[in-house]
Short mmCIF file of C-alpha atoms and ligand atoms in Angstrom, two decimals:
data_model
loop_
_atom_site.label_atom_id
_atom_site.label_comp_id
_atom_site.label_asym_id
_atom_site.label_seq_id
_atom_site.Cartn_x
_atom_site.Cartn_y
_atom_site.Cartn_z
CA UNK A 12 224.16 186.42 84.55
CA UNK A 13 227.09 187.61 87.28
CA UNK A 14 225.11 191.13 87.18
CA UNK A 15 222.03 189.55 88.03
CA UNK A 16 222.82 187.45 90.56
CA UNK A 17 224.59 190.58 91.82
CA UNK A 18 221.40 193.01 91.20
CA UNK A 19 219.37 190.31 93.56
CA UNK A 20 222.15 189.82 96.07
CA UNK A 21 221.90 193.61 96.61
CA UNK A 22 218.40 194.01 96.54
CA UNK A 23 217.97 191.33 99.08
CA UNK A 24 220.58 193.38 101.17
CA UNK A 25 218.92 196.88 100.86
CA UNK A 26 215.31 196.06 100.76
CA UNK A 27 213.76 197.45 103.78
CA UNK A 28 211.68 195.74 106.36
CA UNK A 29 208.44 195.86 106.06
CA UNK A 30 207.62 196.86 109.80
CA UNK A 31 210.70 199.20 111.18
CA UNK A 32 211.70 200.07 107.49
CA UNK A 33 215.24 199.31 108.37
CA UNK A 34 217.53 197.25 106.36
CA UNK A 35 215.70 193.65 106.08
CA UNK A 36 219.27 191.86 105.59
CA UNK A 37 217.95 189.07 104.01
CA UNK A 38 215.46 187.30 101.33
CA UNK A 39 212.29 187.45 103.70
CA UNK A 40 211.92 190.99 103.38
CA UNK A 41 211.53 191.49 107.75
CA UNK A 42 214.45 191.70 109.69
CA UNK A 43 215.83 189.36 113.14
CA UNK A 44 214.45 191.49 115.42
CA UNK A 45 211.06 192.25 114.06
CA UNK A 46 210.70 188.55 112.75
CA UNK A 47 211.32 187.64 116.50
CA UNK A 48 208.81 189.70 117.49
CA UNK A 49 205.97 188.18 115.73
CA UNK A 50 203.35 186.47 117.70
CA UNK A 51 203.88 182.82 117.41
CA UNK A 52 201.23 180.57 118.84
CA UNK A 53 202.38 178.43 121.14
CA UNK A 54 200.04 175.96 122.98
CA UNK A 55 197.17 175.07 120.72
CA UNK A 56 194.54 172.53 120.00
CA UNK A 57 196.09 169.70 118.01
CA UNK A 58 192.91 169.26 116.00
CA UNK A 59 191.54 172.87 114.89
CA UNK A 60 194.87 175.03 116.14
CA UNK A 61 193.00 176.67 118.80
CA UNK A 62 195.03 178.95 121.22
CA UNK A 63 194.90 177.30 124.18
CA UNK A 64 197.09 176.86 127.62
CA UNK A 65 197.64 173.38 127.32
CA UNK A 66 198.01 171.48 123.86
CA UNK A 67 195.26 169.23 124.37
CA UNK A 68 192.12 169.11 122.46
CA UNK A 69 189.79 171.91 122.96
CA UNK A 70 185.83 171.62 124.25
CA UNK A 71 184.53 172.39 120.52
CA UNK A 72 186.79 169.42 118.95
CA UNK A 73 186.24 166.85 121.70
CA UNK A 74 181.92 167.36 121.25
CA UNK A 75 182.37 167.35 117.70
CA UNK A 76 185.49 166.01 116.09
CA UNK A 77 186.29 167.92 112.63
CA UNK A 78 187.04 166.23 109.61
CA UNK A 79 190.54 167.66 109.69
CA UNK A 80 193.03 165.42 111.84
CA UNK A 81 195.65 168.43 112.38
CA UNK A 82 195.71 171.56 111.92
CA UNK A 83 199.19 173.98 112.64
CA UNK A 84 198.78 177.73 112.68
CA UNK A 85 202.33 179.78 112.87
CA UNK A 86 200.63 182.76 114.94
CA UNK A 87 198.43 184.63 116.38
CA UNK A 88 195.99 186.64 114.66
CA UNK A 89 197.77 189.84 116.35
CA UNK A 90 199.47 192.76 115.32
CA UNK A 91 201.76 192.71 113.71
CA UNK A 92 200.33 189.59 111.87
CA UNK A 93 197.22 190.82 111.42
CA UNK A 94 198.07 194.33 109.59
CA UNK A 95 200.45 192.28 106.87
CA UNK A 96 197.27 189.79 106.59
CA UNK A 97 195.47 192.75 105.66
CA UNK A 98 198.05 194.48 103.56
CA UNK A 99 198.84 191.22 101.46
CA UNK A 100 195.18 190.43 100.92
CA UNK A 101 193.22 193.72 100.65
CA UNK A 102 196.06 196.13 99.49
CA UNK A 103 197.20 193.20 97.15
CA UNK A 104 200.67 194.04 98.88
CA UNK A 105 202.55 190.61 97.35
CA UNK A 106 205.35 191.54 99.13
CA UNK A 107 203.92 190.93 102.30
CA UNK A 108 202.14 187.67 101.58
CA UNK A 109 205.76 186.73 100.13
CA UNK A 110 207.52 187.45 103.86
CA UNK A 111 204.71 185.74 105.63
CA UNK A 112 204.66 182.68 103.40
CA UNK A 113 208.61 181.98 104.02
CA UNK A 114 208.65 182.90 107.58
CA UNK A 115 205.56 180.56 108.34
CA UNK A 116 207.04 177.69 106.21
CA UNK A 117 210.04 178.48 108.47
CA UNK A 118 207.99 178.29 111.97
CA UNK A 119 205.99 175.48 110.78
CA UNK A 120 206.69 172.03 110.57
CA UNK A 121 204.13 169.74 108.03
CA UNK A 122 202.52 166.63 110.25
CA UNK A 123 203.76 163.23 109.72
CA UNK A 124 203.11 160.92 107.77
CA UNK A 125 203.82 163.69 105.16
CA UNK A 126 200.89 165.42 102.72
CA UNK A 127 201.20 163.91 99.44
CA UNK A 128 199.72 167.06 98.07
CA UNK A 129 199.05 170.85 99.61
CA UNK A 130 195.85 172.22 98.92
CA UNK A 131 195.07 175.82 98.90
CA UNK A 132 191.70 176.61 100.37
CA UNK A 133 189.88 177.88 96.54
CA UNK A 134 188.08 181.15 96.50
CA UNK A 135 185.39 181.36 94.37
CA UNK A 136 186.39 182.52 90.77
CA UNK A 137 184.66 186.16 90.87
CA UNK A 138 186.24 187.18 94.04
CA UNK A 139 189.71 185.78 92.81
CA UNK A 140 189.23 187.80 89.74
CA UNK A 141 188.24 190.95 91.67
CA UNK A 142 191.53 190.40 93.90
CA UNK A 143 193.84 189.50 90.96
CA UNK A 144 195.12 186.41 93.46
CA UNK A 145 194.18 183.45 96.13
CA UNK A 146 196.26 184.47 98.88
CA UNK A 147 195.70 181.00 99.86
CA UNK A 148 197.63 179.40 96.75
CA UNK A 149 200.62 182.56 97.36
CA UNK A 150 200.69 180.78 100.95
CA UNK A 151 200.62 177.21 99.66
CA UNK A 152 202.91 177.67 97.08
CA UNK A 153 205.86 178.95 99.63
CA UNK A 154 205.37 176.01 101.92
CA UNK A 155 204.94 173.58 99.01
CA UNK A 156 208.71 175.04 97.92
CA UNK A 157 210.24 174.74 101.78
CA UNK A 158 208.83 171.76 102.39
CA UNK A 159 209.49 170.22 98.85
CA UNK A 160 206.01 169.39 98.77
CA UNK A 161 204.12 169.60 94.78
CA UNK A 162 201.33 172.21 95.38
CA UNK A 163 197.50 171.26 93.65
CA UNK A 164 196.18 174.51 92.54
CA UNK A 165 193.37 173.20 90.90
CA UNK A 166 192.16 170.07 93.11
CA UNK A 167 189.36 172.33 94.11
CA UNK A 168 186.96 174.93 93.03
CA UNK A 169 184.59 177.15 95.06
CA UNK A 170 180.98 176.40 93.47
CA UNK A 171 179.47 179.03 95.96
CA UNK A 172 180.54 182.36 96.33
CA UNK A 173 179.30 183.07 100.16
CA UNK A 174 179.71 186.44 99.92
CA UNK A 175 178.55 187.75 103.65
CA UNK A 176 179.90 185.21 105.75
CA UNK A 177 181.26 187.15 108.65
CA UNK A 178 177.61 188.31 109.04
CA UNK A 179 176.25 185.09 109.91
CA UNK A 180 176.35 182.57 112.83
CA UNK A 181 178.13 179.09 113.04
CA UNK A 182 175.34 177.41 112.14
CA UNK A 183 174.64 179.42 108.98
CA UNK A 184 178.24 179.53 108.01
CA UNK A 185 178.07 175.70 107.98
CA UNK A 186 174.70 175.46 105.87
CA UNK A 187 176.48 178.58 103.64
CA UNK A 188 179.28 176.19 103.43
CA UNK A 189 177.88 172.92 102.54
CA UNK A 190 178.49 171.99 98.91
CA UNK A 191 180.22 174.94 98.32
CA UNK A 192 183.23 173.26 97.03
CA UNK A 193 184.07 171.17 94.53
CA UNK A 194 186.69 168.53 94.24
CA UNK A 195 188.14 168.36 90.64
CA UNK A 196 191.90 166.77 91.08
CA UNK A 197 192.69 163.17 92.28
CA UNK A 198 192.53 163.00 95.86
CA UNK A 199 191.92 158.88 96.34
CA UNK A 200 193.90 157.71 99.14
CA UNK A 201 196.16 160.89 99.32
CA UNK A 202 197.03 162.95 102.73
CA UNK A 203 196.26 166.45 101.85
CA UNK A 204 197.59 169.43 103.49
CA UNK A 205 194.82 171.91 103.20
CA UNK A 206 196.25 175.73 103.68
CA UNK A 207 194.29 179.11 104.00
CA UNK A 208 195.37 182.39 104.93
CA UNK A 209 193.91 182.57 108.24
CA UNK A 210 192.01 179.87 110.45
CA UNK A 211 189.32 181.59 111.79
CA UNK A 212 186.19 179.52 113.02
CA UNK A 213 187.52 176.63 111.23
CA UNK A 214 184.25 176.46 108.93
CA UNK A 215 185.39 176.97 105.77
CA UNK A 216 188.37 174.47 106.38
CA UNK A 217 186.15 171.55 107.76
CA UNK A 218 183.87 172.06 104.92
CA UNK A 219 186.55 171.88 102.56
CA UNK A 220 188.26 169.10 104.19
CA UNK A 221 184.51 167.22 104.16
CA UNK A 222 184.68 167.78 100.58
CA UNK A 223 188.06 165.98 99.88
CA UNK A 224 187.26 163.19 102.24
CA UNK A 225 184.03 162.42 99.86
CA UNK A 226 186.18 162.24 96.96
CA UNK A 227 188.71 159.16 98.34
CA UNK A 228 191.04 161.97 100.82
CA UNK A 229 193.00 159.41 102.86
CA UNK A 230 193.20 162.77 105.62
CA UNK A 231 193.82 165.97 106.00
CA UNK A 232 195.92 168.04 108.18
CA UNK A 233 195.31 172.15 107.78
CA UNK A 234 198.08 174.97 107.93
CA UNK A 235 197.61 178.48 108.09
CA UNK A 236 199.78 182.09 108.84
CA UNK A 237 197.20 182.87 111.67
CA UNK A 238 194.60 181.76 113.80
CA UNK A 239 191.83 183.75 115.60
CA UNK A 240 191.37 183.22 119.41
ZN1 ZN B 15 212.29 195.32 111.19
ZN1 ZN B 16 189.97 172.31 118.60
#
């Protein structure tokens, strides 16, 4: 027991950063200074966490309000952010997903009233069995644990695989996106705290927040480790 607690102690002390390769010095695997380097986004739409010079709500939420109330992003989708994105959910580098999840639970701060219940954004079952994980439930799961919030892995399911999304325009995405989830858990009169990897257009999250609203939601507020400009 006294070795292992040891074995970890010095493992946590020697592990090396994952961006200088230095010593880290401590449990999130990226040390002070490049952890203070990281592109936090400041000012930002209240409603869809869009970067923006003045926290107020941006053009695209004020002509059409989405069905999430709040939505909290801990950075920019920037480098160095956006290479350990990449490396945690392409390379399957669980490392870096694990550093990202406990700094952004760190930067980030859950809306009040409290969730009652963090959702991770589902992928559908084939491409979660091609990448071996939901990067989204890795993410999830490390705020649920800082926050001390219970995390519902399998509230939702992705019914629709919508494969080449990145090819297609807003309005395709959104008919691509419609009934593509499926709510399974008990959401009825619940605040859920929706949380993906990245927000990008904010599609995927409004269609998945639509989704839990149908099945009793009382609201949803969204939290990610990035957003897109
Ligand atoms: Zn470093
Ligand atoms: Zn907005």
């Amino acid at each position: 027991m006294v070795y292992r607690v040891i074995a970890r102690f010095l493992s946590r002390r020697l592990a090396l950063c994952l961006l200088c390769h230095g010593p880290a010095g401590n449990e999130a695997g990226i040390c002070r200074a490049c952890a203070a380097e990281l592109p936090v986004l400041g000012s930002a739409c209240p409603r869809c966490a869009l970067p923006l010079p003045t926290a107020a709500a941006c053009p695209g939420c004020l002509r059409r309000p989405p069905a999430i109330g709040a939505a909290r992003c801990a950075w920019h989708y920037a480098y160095p952010v956006a290479q350990l994105i990449r490396r945690f959910k392409h390379d399957g580098d669980l490392a870096a997903g694990h550093s990202l999840g406990l700094l952004a639970a760190r930067q980030l701060r859950p809306v009040e009233p409290l969730p009652d219940l963090l959702v991770p954004v589902p992928l559908h079952w084939r491409r979660r069995w091609q990448r071996g994980f939901n990067q989204a439930e890795l993410v999830a799961e490390a705020l649920g644990r800082a926050w001390q919030l219970p995390v519902g892995r399998r509230v939702m399911c992705r019914i629709r695989a919508g494969a080449s999304q990145q090819a297609l325009d807003r309005r395709q995405r959104l008919a691509n996106l419609r009934d593509s989830f499926s709510v399974r858990g008990k959401v009825q009169g619940l605040r859920i705290g929706l949380v993906d990897d990245v927000i990008t257009t904010g599609a995927t999250l409004d269609a998945a927040a639509a989704a839990l609203l149908d099945s009793g939601a009382l609201s949803i507020s969204a939290y990610a480790l990035a957003r897109t400009p």
